[in-house]
Coordinates of C-alpha atoms and ligand atoms in Angstrom, one line a residue:
M1 CA 134.9 92.2 97.2
I2 CA 134.7 95.7 95.9
D3 CA 133.9 94.8 92.3
S4 CA 130.8 92.9 93.4
M5 CA 129.5 96.1 95.0
K6 CA 126.3 97.2 93.4
T7 CA 124.8 100.7 93.2
I8 CA 121.2 101.1 94.2
S9 CA 119.6 104.4 93.0
I10 CA 116.8 105.7 95.1
V11 CA 114.6 107.9 92.9
V12 CA 112.5 110.3 94.8
P13 CA 110.0 112.7 93.2
C14 CA 109.6 115.7 95.5
Y15 CA 107.0 118.5 95.5
N16 CA 106.9 120.8 98.5
E17 CA 108.5 118.3 100.8
E18 CA 110.7 120.6 102.9
A19 CA 109.4 118.9 106.1
T20 CA 110.3 115.4 105.1
I21 CA 113.4 115.3 102.8
R22 CA 116.1 115.3 105.5
L23 CA 114.3 112.7 107.5
F24 CA 113.9 110.6 104.4
Y25 CA 117.6 110.8 103.6
E26 CA 118.6 110.0 107.2
T27 CA 116.1 107.1 107.4
I28 CA 117.5 105.5 104.3
L29 CA 121.1 105.9 105.5
S30 CA 120.4 104.4 108.9
L31 CA 118.6 101.5 107.2
W32 CA 121.7 101.0 105.2
Q33 CA 123.8 100.8 108.4
E34 CA 121.4 98.7 110.5
Q35 CA 120.6 96.2 107.8
T36 CA 124.3 95.9 106.8
L37 CA 123.2 96.6 103.3
A38 CA 126.4 98.7 103.0
E39 CA 128.5 95.5 102.6
D40 CA 127.0 94.8 99.2
Y41 CA 125.2 97.9 98.0
T42 CA 126.1 101.6 97.6
P43 CA 123.1 104.0 97.7
E44 CA 122.7 106.8 95.2
F45 CA 120.0 109.3 95.9
V46 CA 118.3 110.8 92.9
F47 CA 116.1 113.6 94.1
V48 CA 113.9 115.4 91.6
D49 CA 112.5 118.7 92.8
D50 CA 109.2 119.0 90.8
G51 CA 109.0 122.8 90.9
S52 CA 108.5 123.1 94.7
K53 CA 107.5 126.4 96.0
D54 CA 109.1 125.8 99.5
E55 CA 112.6 125.1 100.6
T56 CA 112.7 121.6 99.1
G57 CA 115.2 122.5 96.4
I58 CA 117.5 124.3 98.8
I59 CA 117.6 121.3 101.2
I60 CA 118.3 118.9 98.4
R61 CA 121.1 121.1 97.0
A62 CA 122.6 121.3 100.4
L63 CA 122.5 117.5 100.8
S64 CA 124.2 117.1 97.3
E65 CA 127.0 119.5 98.3
T66 CA 127.9 117.5 101.4
D67 CA 127.3 114.0 100.0
D68 CA 128.5 112.8 96.7
R69 CA 125.9 110.1 96.6
V70 CA 123.1 112.7 96.3
R71 CA 122.1 113.8 92.8
F72 CA 119.8 116.7 92.4
T73 CA 117.5 117.9 89.5
A74 CA 115.2 120.8 89.7
F75 CA 112.4 121.4 87.2
S76 CA 111.5 124.8 86.0
R77 CA 108.0 124.4 87.3
N78 CA 105.7 121.7 88.6
F79 CA 105.4 119.0 85.9
G80 CA 103.8 116.3 88.0
K81 CA 104.9 113.2 89.8
E82 CA 105.0 111.1 86.6
A83 CA 107.4 113.5 84.9
A84 CA 109.6 113.6 88.1
I85 CA 109.7 109.8 88.2
F86 CA 110.7 109.4 84.6
C87 CA 113.3 112.2 84.9
G88 CA 114.7 110.3 87.9
L89 CA 114.9 107.0 85.9
K90 CA 116.9 108.8 83.3
Q91 CA 119.4 110.3 85.9
A92 CA 119.8 107.1 87.9
T93 CA 123.0 105.2 87.2
G94 CA 122.5 102.3 89.6
D95 CA 122.4 98.6 88.8
A96 CA 118.9 98.7 90.2
V97 CA 116.5 101.6 91.0
I98 CA 114.0 101.9 93.8
V99 CA 111.3 104.5 93.2
M100 CA 109.8 105.9 96.5
D101 CA 107.7 108.8 97.8
A102 CA 109.5 111.4 99.9
D103 CA 107.1 111.3 102.7
L104 CA 108.1 107.9 104.1
Q105 CA 104.6 106.5 103.3
H106 CA 106.5 103.8 101.4
P107 CA 108.2 102.0 104.3
P108 CA 112.0 101.7 103.7
A109 CA 111.9 98.6 105.9
I110 CA 111.0 96.4 102.9
I111 CA 114.0 97.5 100.9
P112 CA 116.1 94.5 102.1
D113 CA 113.3 92.1 100.9
M114 CA 113.2 93.9 97.6
L115 CA 116.9 93.6 97.2
E116 CA 116.8 90.0 98.1
K117 CA 114.2 89.3 95.4
W118 CA 116.3 91.2 92.9
K119 CA 119.3 89.1 93.9
Q120 CA 117.3 86.0 93.2
G121 CA 116.8 87.2 89.6
Y122 CA 113.6 89.1 89.6
E123 CA 114.0 92.1 87.3
I124 CA 111.0 94.0 88.8
V125 CA 109.9 93.9 92.5
E126 CA 106.5 95.6 92.9
G127 CA 105.6 97.1 96.3
V128 CA 102.0 96.1 96.8
K129 CA 99.8 97.7 99.4
S130 CA 98.3 95.2 101.8
D131 CA 96.4 98.0 103.4
R132 CA 95.7 101.5 102.0
G133 CA 96.4 103.3 105.2
R134 CA 94.0 105.9 106.5
E135 CA 91.9 107.4 103.8
K136 CA 88.3 108.4 103.2
R137 CA 85.7 105.7 102.4
S138 CA 84.8 107.4 99.2
Y139 CA 88.4 107.4 98.0
H140 CA 88.6 103.7 98.9
L141 CA 85.6 102.8 96.8
F142 CA 86.8 105.0 94.0
S143 CA 90.2 103.5 93.9
R144 CA 88.8 100.0 94.0
L145 CA 86.6 100.8 91.0
F146 CA 89.6 102.4 89.2
Y147 CA 91.8 99.4 89.7
S148 CA 89.2 96.8 88.8
L149 CA 88.6 98.7 85.6
I150 CA 92.3 99.2 84.7
S151 CA 93.1 95.6 85.7
R152 CA 90.5 94.2 83.5
M153 CA 91.5 96.4 80.6
T154 CA 95.2 95.9 80.9
G155 CA 95.0 92.2 81.8
F156 CA 97.3 92.7 84.8
D157 CA 96.1 92.4 88.3
M158 CA 96.9 95.8 89.6
A159 CA 94.9 95.8 92.9
G160 CA 97.1 97.4 95.6
S161 CA 99.7 98.4 93.1
S162 CA 101.7 101.6 93.8
D163 CA 104.7 103.6 92.6
Y164 CA 106.9 101.9 95.2
K165 CA 109.0 99.5 93.1
L166 CA 112.5 98.1 92.5
L167 CA 113.5 98.0 88.8
G168 CA 116.6 96.3 87.5
R169 CA 118.8 98.0 85.0
R170 CA 117.1 96.3 82.0
A171 CA 113.7 97.3 83.1
V172 CA 114.9 100.9 83.7
D173 CA 116.4 101.0 80.2
A174 CA 113.2 99.7 78.7
L175 CA 111.2 102.4 80.4
N176 CA 113.7 105.0 79.3
Q177 CA 113.1 104.1 75.7
L178 CA 109.3 104.7 75.8
P179 CA 108.7 107.8 73.7
E180 CA 105.2 108.8 74.9
R181 CA 104.5 111.9 76.9
A182 CA 101.5 110.6 78.8
T183 CA 102.9 107.9 81.0
F184 CA 101.4 105.8 83.9
F185 CA 104.4 104.5 85.7
R186 CA 102.4 102.1 87.8
A187 CA 101.0 100.2 84.9
L188 CA 104.0 100.6 82.5
S189 CA 106.2 98.6 84.9
Y190 CA 103.7 95.7 84.3
W191 CA 103.5 96.4 80.6
I192 CA 107.2 96.1 79.9
G193 CA 107.2 92.5 81.1
F194 CA 110.2 90.8 82.7
K195 CA 110.2 88.4 85.6
S196 CA 108.6 90.1 88.5
A197 CA 107.9 89.5 92.1
S198 CA 106.1 91.5 94.8
V199 CA 106.6 92.5 98.4
R200 CA 103.6 93.5 100.5
Y201 CA 103.7 96.6 102.7
K202 CA 101.5 98.6 104.9
V203 CA 101.1 102.3 103.9
A204 CA 102.5 104.4 106.7
E205 CA 101.2 107.7 107.8
R206 CA 102.8 110.7 106.1
S207 CA 105.9 111.7 108.2
A208 CA 105.1 115.4 107.8
G209 CA 103.5 117.9 105.4
K210 CA 100.4 117.0 103.6
S211 CA 99.2 115.1 100.5
K212 CA 99.0 117.0 97.3
W213 CA 95.9 115.2 96.1
T214 CA 92.4 116.5 96.2
G215 CA 89.2 114.6 95.2
R216 CA 89.2 116.5 92.0
S217 CA 92.8 116.0 91.0
L218 CA 92.5 112.3 91.8
F219 CA 89.5 112.0 89.5
A220 CA 91.4 113.8 86.7
Y221 CA 94.4 111.5 87.3
A222 CA 92.1 108.4 87.0
I223 CA 90.6 109.6 83.7
E224 CA 94.0 110.6 82.4
N225 CA 95.5 107.1 83.1
L226 CA 92.5 105.2 82.0
T227 CA 92.5 106.9 78.6
S228 CA 96.3 106.8 78.2
F229 CA 96.4 103.2 79.0
T230 CA 93.4 101.6 77.4
Y231 CA 91.0 102.0 74.5
A232 CA 88.1 100.6 76.5
P233 CA 86.2 103.9 76.8
L234 CA 86.2 104.0 72.9
R235 CA 84.8 100.5 72.8
I236 CA 82.1 101.4 75.4
I237 CA 80.9 104.1 72.9
G238 CA 80.2 101.3 70.4
L239 CA 78.3 99.4 73.1
V240 CA 76.2 102.5 74.0
G241 CA 75.4 103.0 70.3
I242 CA 74.2 99.4 70.1
L243 CA 72.1 99.9 73.2
I244 CA 70.4 103.0 71.9
L245 CA 69.8 101.3 68.6
C246 CA 68.1 98.4 70.4
I247 CA 65.9 100.8 72.3
G248 CA 65.0 102.5 69.0
I249 CA 64.1 99.1 67.4
G250 CA 62.1 98.1 70.4
L251 CA 60.1 101.3 70.3
G252 CA 59.6 101.0 66.6
I253 CA 58.2 97.4 66.9
D254 CA 56.0 98.6 69.7
A255 CA 54.7 101.4 67.5
I256 CA 53.9 99.0 64.6
I257 CA 52.1 96.6 66.9
S258 CA 50.0 99.4 68.3
Y259 CA 49.3 100.8 64.9
C260 CA 48.1 97.3 63.7
R261 CA 45.8 97.0 66.7
G262 CA 44.3 100.4 65.8
Q263 CA 45.7 102.0 69.0
S264 CA 47.1 105.4 68.9
V265 CA 50.9 105.6 69.4
G266 CA 52.2 107.8 72.2
G267 CA 54.3 109.9 69.9
Y268 CA 55.5 112.8 72.0
P269 CA 56.9 110.9 75.0
S270 CA 58.7 108.3 73.0
L271 CA 60.1 111.1 70.8
I272 CA 61.5 113.0 73.8
I273 CA 62.9 109.8 75.3
L274 CA 64.7 108.8 72.1
L275 CA 65.9 112.3 71.5
T276 CA 67.4 112.8 74.9
L277 CA 68.9 109.3 74.9
A278 CA 70.5 109.8 71.4
T279 CA 71.7 113.3 72.1
G280 CA 73.2 112.3 75.4
G281 CA 74.8 109.3 73.9
I282 CA 76.3 111.2 71.0
L283 CA 77.6 114.0 73.2
L284 CA 79.2 111.6 75.7
S285 CA 80.8 109.7 72.8
L286 CA 82.1 112.9 71.3
G287 CA 83.6 113.9 74.7
I288 CA 85.4 110.6 75.0
I289 CA 86.7 110.8 71.5
A290 CA 87.8 114.3 72.2
I291 CA 90.0 113.1 75.1
Y292 CA 91.8 110.7 72.7
I293 CA 92.2 113.4 70.1
A294 CA 93.6 115.8 72.6
K295 CA 96.0 113.1 73.7
M296 CA 97.1 112.5 70.1
Y297 CA 97.7 116.2 69.7
T298 CA 99.8 116.3 72.9
E299 CA 101.9 113.4 71.7
L300 CA 102.2 114.9 68.2
K301 CA 103.5 118.2 69.5
N302 CA 106.3 116.1 71.0
R303 CA 107.1 118.6 73.7
P304 CA 109.6 117.5 76.4
R305 CA 108.0 115.9 79.4
Y306 CA 109.7 118.3 81.7
I307 CA 112.2 121.2 81.6
I308 CA 115.2 121.2 83.8
D309 CA 116.2 124.3 85.6
E310 CA 119.2 123.1 87.5
Q311 CA 121.1 119.8 87.8
K312 CA 123.9 118.3 89.8
Ligands
LIG401 N1 104.8 114.7 94.0 C1 105.5 115.2 92.9 N2 104.8 116.1 92.1 C2 103.5 116.5 92.3 C3 102.8 115.8 93.4 C4 103.5 115.0 94.2 O1 106.7 114.9 92.7 O2 103.0 117.3 91.6 C5 105.5 113.7 94.9 C6 105.5 114.0 96.4 O3 106.5 114.9 96.8 C7 105.6 112.7 97.0 C8 104.9 111.7 96.0 O4 104.9 112.4 94.8 O5 107.0 112.3 97.1 C9 103.5 111.3 96.5 O6 102.8 112.5 96.7 P1 101.7 112.6 97.9 O7 102.3 112.1 99.2 O8 101.2 114.0 97.9 O9 100.6 111.6 97.4 P2 99.8 110.5 98.3 O10 100.8 109.8 99.1 O11 98.8 111.2 99.1 O12 99.2 109.6 97.2
LIG402 MG1 102.2 110.5 100.3

């Protein structure tokens, strides 16, 4: 019986989560007991402290000292959730890995379903939000726009997708081989392929503490991911160019017709319109190209995605 025992790594990125870590750990362990998962699976906790300024690191270290199943990595500073997730994937030794938020917004109750799907042979089990929980209306609209854009560009239906997923060993190894600095975990799990299934869940309220996102940081995150995952903004530049060209040709034809009819051409207004259109278009295009160049520069420098301060 023992040799069929599988290890399931729970990868948890943590940033200032002192109020939730212990509860998270206890909730997972009690789920393991209640759902009799313990008969087939051993949990391994892979906590990554993403440069927290509170007691998060101390709490995780204490847990790892009393429980051998707890692994602990602390970053030298805050490198962001993506870096923490990818570090966790590297550390995880399990036959499958489940990536979860520390604040219990990803309900552990669906873990048995995820494991069941994995047992049926699905390499990736996506947690899909059936409801986005409580959030502002503007966020809701913005996220819908973001996902419809990114879904169209990547060709995967990513509506409701989240970072809550189960990945089999082969999927984890595939992700670990990706060399790029700028990652978007949510989309990369689709990109690597493999047979996948999904489990729907309702986003829970945060158990304690507060969200690290602000409107501004969410917007920056969206731009970051759109540009690291697709070249569509670059293609849009071409389209804008064509549009401006068409307007120019239209105005030109209009001027010729007016000239032939002996009417005077409104030179100044059309000049101003063309000038502002063209300048705006060019500057916007340069801005978009600059984002890609900056990204290339970042990749070229080849700096590590994160720096580890302490590990156990
Ligand atoms: N997180 C992280 N680094 C950061 C920001 C967040 O590791 O720089 C972790 C955080 O501790 C949590 C998860 O990412 O486990 C989701 O963060 P949060 O709850 O703030 O985001 P939301 O649920 O509001 O999208
Ligand atoms: Mg949260």
